[in-house]
Short mmCIF file of C-alpha atoms and ligand atoms in Angstrom, two decimals:
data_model
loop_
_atom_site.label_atom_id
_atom_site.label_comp_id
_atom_site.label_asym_id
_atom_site.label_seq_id
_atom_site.Cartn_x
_atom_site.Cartn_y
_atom_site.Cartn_z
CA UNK P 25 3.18 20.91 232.56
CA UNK P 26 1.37 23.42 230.77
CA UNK P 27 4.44 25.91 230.46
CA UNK P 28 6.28 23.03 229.26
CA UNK P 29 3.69 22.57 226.64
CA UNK P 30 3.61 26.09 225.82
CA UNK P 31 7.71 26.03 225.17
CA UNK P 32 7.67 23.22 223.41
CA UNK P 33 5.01 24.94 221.12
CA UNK P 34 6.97 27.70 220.95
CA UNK P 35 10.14 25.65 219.84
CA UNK P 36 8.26 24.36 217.35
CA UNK P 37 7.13 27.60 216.27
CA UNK P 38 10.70 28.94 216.11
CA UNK P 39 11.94 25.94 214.41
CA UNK P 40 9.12 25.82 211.65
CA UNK P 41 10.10 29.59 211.12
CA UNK P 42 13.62 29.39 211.08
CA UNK P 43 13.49 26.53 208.06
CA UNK P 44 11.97 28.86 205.82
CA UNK P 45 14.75 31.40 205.83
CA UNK P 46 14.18 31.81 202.01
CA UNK P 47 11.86 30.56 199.27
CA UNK P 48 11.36 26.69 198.86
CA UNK P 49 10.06 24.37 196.49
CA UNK P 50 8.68 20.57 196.32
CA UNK P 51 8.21 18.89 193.57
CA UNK P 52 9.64 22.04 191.34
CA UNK P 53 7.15 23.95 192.86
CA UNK P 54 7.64 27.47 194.99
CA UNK P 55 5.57 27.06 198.14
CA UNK P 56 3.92 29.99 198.61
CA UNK P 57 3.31 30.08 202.92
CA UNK P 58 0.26 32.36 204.41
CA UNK P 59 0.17 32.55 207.99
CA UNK P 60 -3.06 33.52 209.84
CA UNK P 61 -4.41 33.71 213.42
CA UNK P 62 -7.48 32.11 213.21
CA UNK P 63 -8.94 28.19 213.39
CA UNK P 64 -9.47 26.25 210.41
CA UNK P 65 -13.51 26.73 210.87
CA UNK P 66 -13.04 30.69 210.84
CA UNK P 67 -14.51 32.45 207.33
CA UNK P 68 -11.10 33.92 206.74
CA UNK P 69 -9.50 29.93 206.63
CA UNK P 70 -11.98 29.56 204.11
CA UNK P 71 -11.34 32.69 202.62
CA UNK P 72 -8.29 32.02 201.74
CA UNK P 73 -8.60 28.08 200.64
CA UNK P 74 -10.81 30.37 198.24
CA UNK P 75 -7.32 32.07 197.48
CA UNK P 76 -5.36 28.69 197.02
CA UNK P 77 -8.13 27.19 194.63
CA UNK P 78 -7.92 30.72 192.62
CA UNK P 79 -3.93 30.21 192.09
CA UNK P 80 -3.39 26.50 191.98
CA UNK P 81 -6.52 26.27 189.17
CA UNK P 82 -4.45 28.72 186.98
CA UNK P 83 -0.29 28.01 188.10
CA UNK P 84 -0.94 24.96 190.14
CA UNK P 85 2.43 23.74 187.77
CA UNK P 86 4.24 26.30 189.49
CA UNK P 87 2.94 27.58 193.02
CA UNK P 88 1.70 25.67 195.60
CA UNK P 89 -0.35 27.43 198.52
CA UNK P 90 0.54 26.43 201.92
CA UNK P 91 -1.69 27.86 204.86
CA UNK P 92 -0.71 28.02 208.52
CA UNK P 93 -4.06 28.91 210.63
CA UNK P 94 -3.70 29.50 214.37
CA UNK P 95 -0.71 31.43 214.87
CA UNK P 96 1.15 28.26 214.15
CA UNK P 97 3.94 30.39 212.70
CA UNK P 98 3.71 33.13 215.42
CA UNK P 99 2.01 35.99 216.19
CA UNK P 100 0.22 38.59 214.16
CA UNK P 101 3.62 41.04 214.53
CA UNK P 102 5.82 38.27 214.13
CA UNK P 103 4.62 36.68 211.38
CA UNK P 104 4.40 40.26 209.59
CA UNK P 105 7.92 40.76 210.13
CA UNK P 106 8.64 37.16 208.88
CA UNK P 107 6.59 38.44 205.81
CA UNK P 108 8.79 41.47 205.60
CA UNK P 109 11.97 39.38 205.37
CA UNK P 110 10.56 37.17 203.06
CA UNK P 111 10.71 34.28 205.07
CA UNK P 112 6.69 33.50 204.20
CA UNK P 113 4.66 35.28 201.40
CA UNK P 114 1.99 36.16 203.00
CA UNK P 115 0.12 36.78 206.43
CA UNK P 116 -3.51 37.59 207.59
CA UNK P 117 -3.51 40.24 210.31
CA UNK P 118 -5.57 42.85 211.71
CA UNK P 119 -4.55 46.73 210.83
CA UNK P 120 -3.80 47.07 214.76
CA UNK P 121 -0.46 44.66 214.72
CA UNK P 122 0.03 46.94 210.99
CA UNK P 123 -0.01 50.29 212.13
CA UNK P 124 3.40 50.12 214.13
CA UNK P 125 4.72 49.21 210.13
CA UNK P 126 2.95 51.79 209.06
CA UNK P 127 1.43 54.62 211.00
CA UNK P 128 -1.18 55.14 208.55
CA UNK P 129 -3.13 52.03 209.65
CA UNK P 130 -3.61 53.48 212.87
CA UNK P 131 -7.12 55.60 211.54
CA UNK P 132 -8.69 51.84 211.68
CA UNK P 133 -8.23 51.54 215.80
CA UNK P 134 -9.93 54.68 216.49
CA UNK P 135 -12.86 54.26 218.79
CA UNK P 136 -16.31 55.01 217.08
CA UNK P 137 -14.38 55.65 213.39
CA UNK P 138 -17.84 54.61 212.00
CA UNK P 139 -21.21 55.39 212.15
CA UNK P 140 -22.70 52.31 210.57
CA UNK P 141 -21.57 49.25 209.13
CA UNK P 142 -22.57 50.10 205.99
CA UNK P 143 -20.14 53.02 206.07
CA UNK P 144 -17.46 50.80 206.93
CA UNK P 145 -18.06 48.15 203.81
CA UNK P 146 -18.22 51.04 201.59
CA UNK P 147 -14.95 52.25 202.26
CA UNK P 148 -13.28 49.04 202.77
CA UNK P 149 -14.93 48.27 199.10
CA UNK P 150 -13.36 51.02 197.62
CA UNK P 151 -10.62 49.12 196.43
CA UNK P 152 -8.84 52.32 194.31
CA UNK P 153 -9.82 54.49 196.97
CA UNK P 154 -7.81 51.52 199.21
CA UNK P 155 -5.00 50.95 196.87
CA UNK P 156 -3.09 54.35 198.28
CA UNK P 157 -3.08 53.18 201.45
CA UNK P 158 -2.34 48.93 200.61
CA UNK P 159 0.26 50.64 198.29
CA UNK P 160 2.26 52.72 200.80
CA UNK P 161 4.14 49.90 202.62
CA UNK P 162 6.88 48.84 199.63
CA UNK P 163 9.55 49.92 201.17
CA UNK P 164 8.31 48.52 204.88
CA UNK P 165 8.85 44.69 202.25
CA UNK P 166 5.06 44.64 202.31
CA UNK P 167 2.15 45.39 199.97
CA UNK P 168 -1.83 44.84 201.22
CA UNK P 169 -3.39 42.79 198.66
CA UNK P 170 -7.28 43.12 200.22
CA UNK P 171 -9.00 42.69 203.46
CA UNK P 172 -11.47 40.83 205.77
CA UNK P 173 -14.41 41.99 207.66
CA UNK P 174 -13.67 40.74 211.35
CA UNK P 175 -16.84 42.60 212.41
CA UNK P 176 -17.81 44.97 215.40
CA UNK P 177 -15.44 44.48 218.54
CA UNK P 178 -16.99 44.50 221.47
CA UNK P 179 -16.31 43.99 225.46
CA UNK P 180 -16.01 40.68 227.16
CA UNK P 181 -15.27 40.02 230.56
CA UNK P 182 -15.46 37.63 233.73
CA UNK P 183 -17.33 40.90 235.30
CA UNK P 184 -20.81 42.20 233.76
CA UNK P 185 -20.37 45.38 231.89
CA UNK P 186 -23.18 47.56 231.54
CA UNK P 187 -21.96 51.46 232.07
CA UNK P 188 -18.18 52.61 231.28
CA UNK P 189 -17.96 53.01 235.43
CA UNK P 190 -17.84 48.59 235.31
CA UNK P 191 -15.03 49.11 233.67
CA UNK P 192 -12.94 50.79 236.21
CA UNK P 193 -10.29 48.56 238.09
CA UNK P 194 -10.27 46.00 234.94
CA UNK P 195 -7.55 44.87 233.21
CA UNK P 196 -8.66 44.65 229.66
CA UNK P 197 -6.78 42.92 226.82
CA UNK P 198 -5.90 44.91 223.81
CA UNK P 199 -3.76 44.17 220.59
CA UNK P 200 -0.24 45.15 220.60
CA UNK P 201 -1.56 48.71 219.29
CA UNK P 202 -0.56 52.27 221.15
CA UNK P 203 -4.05 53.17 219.60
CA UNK P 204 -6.27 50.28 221.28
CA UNK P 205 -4.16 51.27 224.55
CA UNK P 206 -5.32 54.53 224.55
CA UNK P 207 -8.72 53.81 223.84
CA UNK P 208 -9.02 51.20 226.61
CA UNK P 209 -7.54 53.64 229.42
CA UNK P 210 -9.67 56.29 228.19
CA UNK P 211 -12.65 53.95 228.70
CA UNK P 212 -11.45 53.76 232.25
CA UNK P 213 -10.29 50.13 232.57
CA UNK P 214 -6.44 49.27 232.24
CA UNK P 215 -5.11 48.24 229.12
CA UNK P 216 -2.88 45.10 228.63
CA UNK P 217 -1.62 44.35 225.41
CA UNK P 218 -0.61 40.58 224.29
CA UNK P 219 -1.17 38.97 220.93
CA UNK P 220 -4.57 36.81 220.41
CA UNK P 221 -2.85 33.37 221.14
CA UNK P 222 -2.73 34.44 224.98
CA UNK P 223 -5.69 35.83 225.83
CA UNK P 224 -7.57 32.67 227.01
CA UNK P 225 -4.92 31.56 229.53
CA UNK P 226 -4.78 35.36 230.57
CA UNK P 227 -8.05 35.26 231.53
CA UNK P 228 -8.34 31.76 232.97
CA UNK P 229 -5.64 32.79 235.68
CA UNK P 230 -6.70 36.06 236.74
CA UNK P 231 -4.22 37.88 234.41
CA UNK P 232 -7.46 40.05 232.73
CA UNK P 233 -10.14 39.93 233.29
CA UNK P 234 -11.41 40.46 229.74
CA UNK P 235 -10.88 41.90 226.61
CA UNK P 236 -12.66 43.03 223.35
CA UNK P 237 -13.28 41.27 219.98
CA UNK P 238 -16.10 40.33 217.67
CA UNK P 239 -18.41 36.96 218.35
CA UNK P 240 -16.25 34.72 216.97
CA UNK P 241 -13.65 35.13 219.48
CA UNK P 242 -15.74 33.64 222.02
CA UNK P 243 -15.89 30.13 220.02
CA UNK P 244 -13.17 29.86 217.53
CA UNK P 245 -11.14 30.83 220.15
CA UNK P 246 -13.09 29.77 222.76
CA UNK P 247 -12.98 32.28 225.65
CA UNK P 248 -16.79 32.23 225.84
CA UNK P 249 -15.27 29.25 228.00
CA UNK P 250 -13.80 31.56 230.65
CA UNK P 251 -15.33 34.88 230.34
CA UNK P 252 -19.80 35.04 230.41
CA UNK P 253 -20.35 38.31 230.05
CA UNK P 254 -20.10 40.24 226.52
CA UNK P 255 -21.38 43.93 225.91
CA UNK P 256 -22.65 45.43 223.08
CA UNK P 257 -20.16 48.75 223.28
CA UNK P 258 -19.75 48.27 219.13
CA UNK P 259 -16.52 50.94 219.64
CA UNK P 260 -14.20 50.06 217.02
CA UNK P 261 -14.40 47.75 213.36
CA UNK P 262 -11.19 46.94 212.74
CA UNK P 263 -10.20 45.04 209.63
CA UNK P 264 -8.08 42.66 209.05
CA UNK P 265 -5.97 42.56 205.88
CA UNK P 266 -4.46 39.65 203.58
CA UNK P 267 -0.73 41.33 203.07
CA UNK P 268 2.02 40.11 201.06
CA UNK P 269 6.17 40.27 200.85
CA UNK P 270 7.17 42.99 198.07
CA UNK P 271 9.75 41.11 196.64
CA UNK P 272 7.58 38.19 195.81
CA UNK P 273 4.79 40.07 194.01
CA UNK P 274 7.03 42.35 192.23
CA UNK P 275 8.74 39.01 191.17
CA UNK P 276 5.58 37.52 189.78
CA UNK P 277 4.63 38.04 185.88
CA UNK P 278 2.20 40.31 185.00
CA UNK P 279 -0.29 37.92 184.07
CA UNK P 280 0.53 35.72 187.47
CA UNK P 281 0.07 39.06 189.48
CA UNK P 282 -3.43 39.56 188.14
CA UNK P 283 -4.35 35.70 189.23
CA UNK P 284 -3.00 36.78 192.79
CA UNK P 285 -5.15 39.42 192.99
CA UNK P 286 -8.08 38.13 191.38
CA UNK P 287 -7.51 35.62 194.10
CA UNK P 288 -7.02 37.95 196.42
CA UNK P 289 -10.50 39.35 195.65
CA UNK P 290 -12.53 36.13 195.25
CA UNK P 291 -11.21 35.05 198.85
CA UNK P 292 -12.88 38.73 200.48
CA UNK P 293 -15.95 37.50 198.44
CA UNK P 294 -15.79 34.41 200.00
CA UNK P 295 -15.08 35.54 203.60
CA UNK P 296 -17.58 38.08 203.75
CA UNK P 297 -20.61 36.16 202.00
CA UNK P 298 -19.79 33.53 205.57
CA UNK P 299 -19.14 36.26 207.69
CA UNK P 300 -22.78 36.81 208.90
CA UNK P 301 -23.96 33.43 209.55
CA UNK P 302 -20.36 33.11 211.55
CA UNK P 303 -21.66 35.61 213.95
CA UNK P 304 -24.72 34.17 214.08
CA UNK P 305 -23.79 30.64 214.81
CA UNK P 306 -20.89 31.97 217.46
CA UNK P 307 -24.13 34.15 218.82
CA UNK P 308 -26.11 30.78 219.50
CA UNK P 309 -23.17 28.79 220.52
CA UNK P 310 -21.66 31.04 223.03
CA UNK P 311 -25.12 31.23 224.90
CA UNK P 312 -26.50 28.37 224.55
CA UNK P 313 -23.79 26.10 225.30
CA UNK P 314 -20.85 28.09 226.92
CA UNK P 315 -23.71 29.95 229.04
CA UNK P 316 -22.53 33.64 227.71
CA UNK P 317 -24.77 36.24 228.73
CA UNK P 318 -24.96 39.09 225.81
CA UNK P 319 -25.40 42.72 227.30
CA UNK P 320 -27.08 45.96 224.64
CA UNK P 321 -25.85 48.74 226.60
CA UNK P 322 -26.76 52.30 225.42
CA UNK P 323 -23.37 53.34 223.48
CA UNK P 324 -23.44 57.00 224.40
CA UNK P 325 -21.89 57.51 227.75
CA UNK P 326 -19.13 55.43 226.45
CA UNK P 327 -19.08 57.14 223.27
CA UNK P 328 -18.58 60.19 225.16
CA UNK P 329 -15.81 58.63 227.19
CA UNK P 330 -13.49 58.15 224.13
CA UNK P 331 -14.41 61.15 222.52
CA UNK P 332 -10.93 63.20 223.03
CA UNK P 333 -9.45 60.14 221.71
CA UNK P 334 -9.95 60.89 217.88
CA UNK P 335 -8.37 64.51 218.35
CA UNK P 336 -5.34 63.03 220.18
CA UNK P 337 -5.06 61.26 217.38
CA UNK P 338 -5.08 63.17 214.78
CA UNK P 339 -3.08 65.52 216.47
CA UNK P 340 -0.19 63.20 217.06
CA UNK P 341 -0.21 61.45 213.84
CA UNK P 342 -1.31 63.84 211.05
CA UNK P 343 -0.53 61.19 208.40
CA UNK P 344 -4.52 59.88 208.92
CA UNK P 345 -6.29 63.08 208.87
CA UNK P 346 -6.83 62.92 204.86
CA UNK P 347 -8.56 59.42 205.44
CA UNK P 348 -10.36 60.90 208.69
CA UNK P 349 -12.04 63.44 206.55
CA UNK P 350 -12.86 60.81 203.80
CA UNK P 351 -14.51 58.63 206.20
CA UNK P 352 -16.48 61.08 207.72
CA UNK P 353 -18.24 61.84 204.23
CA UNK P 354 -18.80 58.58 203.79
CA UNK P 355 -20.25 57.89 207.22
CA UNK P 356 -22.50 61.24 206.50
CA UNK P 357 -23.77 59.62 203.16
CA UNK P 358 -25.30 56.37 205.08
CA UNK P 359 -26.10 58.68 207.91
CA UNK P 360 -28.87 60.38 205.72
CA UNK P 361 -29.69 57.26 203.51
CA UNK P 362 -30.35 55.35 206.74
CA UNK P 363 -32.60 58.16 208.52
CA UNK P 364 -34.62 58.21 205.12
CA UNK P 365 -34.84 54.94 204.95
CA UNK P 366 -36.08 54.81 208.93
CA UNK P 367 -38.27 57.62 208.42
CA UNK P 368 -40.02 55.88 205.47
CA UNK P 369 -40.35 52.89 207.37
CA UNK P 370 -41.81 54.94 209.88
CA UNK P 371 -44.44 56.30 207.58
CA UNK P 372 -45.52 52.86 206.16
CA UNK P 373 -46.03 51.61 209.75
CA UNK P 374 -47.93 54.92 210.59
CA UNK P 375 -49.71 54.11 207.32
CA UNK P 376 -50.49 50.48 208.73
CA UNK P 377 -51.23 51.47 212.26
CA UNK P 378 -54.32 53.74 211.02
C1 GCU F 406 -9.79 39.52 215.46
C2 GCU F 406 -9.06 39.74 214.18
C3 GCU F 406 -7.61 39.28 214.28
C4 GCU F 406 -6.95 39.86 215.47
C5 GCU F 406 -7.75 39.58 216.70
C6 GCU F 406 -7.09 40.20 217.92
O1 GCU F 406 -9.99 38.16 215.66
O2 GCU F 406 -9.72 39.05 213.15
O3 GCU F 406 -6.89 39.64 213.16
O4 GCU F 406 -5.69 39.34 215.62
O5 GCU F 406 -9.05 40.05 216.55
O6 GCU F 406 -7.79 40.82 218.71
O7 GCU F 406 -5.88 40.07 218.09
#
């Protein structure tokens, strides 16, 4: 019954997707599709209703925003390479299921890329530091217009993690990314890759038993349902990024392209001013109610495990080095602001404590 669910869903899928085989309009308007993995409750849904209010307040006459949430149009990979073809405008999708576009994106799925997560937002912020990289996919029939925090990823399994050595003899979900693979195996368990749609059925039967995402997998997505045990191993922030069909933008005006990205902007406002109380509220969800147990493991032994996997990396795709080195800086900078700032917090509490 439920395979015949799942093809009919698929059908569905494959029908909705073959209709738009070009640009279409209603009402003399060009619908203007984004497709996007997540439910309707997720920040970046709301994110990027941000995005449709943004366009439709100043060319509602002309566009109208469609938005497809839950892989309702397919996959992350399939929906970027219905993006590429111009079949829908636009598609929310984590750098993983970009980097086999474009290699570059690969830097973002290596394990322990950044120190802190302050590091991370300050690069991500960067946006002309950014703009080389969102820039570099034209002729791949895709530009990156800005991107989503989709916070610290993190194990979950049906098995309690504590040390790397629990992870030996589990199969561990990944996304579809030779990076995450590598990471994964080096960790000791044994990578399986499959988009996000499958991972709850995966691990219902026995498939995997787990895999590795921020909080909100466990209730927008609910596999807090079928796996209780998630582990604080904080070894990769990936982010995801709001990408959009060349063609289409270079058709816009220049005054329409500016709205797009203002819009653009306003919706990673929006997304990351909700991402926090997200987390929070999947935190108290996922234990309370779905019975989760949350694990804080000391990092370093599995730190150390992956720690040959940012060479191999750079060593077999060269084309991320540049950003390596830039990242490092910036980790450096909140390195040092963050000891001062815990060594001055230190002194005030040595100041209170005498
Ligand atoms: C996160 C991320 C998604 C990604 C997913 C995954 O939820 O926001 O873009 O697809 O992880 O692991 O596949």
């Amino acid at each position: 019954m439920k395979r015949m669910k799942q093809l009919a869903a698929s059908a569905v899928c494959l029908g909705m997707a073959l209709t738009f085989s070009g640009c279409s309009y209603t009402g003399g308007k060009r619908i203007v599709r984004i497709s996007h993995a997540q439910s309707e409750e997720h920040p970046e849904h709301q994110g990027l209703l941000k995005f449709k209010e943004v366009v439709e307040s100043k060319f509602g006459d002309k566009y109208e925003i469609q938005i497809f949430p839950n892989e309702l149009l397919g996959s992350a990979q399939e929906a970027i390479e219905l993006c590429q073809t111009g079949a829908i405008d636009f598609v929310v999708a984590g750098t993983a299921n970009v980097e086999t576009f474009e290699g570059d994106y690969e830097i973002f799925s290596m394990p322990y890329l950044f120190t802190s997560r302050d590091a991370y937002h300050a690069v991500m912020n960067d946006v002309d530091y950014m703009s080389q990289l969102y820039n570099s996919t034209d002729e791949s029939g895709f530009r990156v217009l800005t991107w989503f925090d989709a916070g610290i990823r993190n194990f979950y399994s049906t098995k309690k993690i504590e040390t790397p050595d629990d992870l030996k003899g589990q199969k561990i979900r990944v996304q579809q990314s030779p990076a995450s693979v590598a990471m994964v195996n080096a960790f000791g368990a044994a990578a399986s890759p499959m988009s996000f749609g499958e991972v709850y059925t995966a691990i219902q039967q026995g498939v995997i038993q787990g895999a590795e995402n921020n909080e909100l997998a466990l209730t927008n997505n609910k596999h807090g349902e079928v796996a209780k045990y998630y582990t604080y191993t904080q070894h990769q922030m990936v982010p995801d990024v709001l990408l959009g069909n060349t063609k289409f933008l270079d058709s816009l005006s220049d005054e329409e392209y500016d709205v797009f990205m203002e819009a653009a902007h306003d919706a990673t406002e929006l997304e990351m001013s909700e991402w926090d109380k997200a987390v929070e509220e999947a935190y108290n969800y996922a234990k309370d109610v779905q019975g989760v147990e949350f694990i804080d493991v000391d990092i370093e032994p599995f730190r150390e495990k992956v720690k040959g996997v940012q060479q191999d990396m750079i060593e077999r795709n060269p084309g991320i080095k540049d950003m390596y080195e830039h990242i490092q800086e910036v980790n450096k900078e909140f390195d040092s602001k963050n000891s001062d700032k815990n060594s001055t917090e230190a002194l005030i509490e040595e100041g209170e404590t005498k």
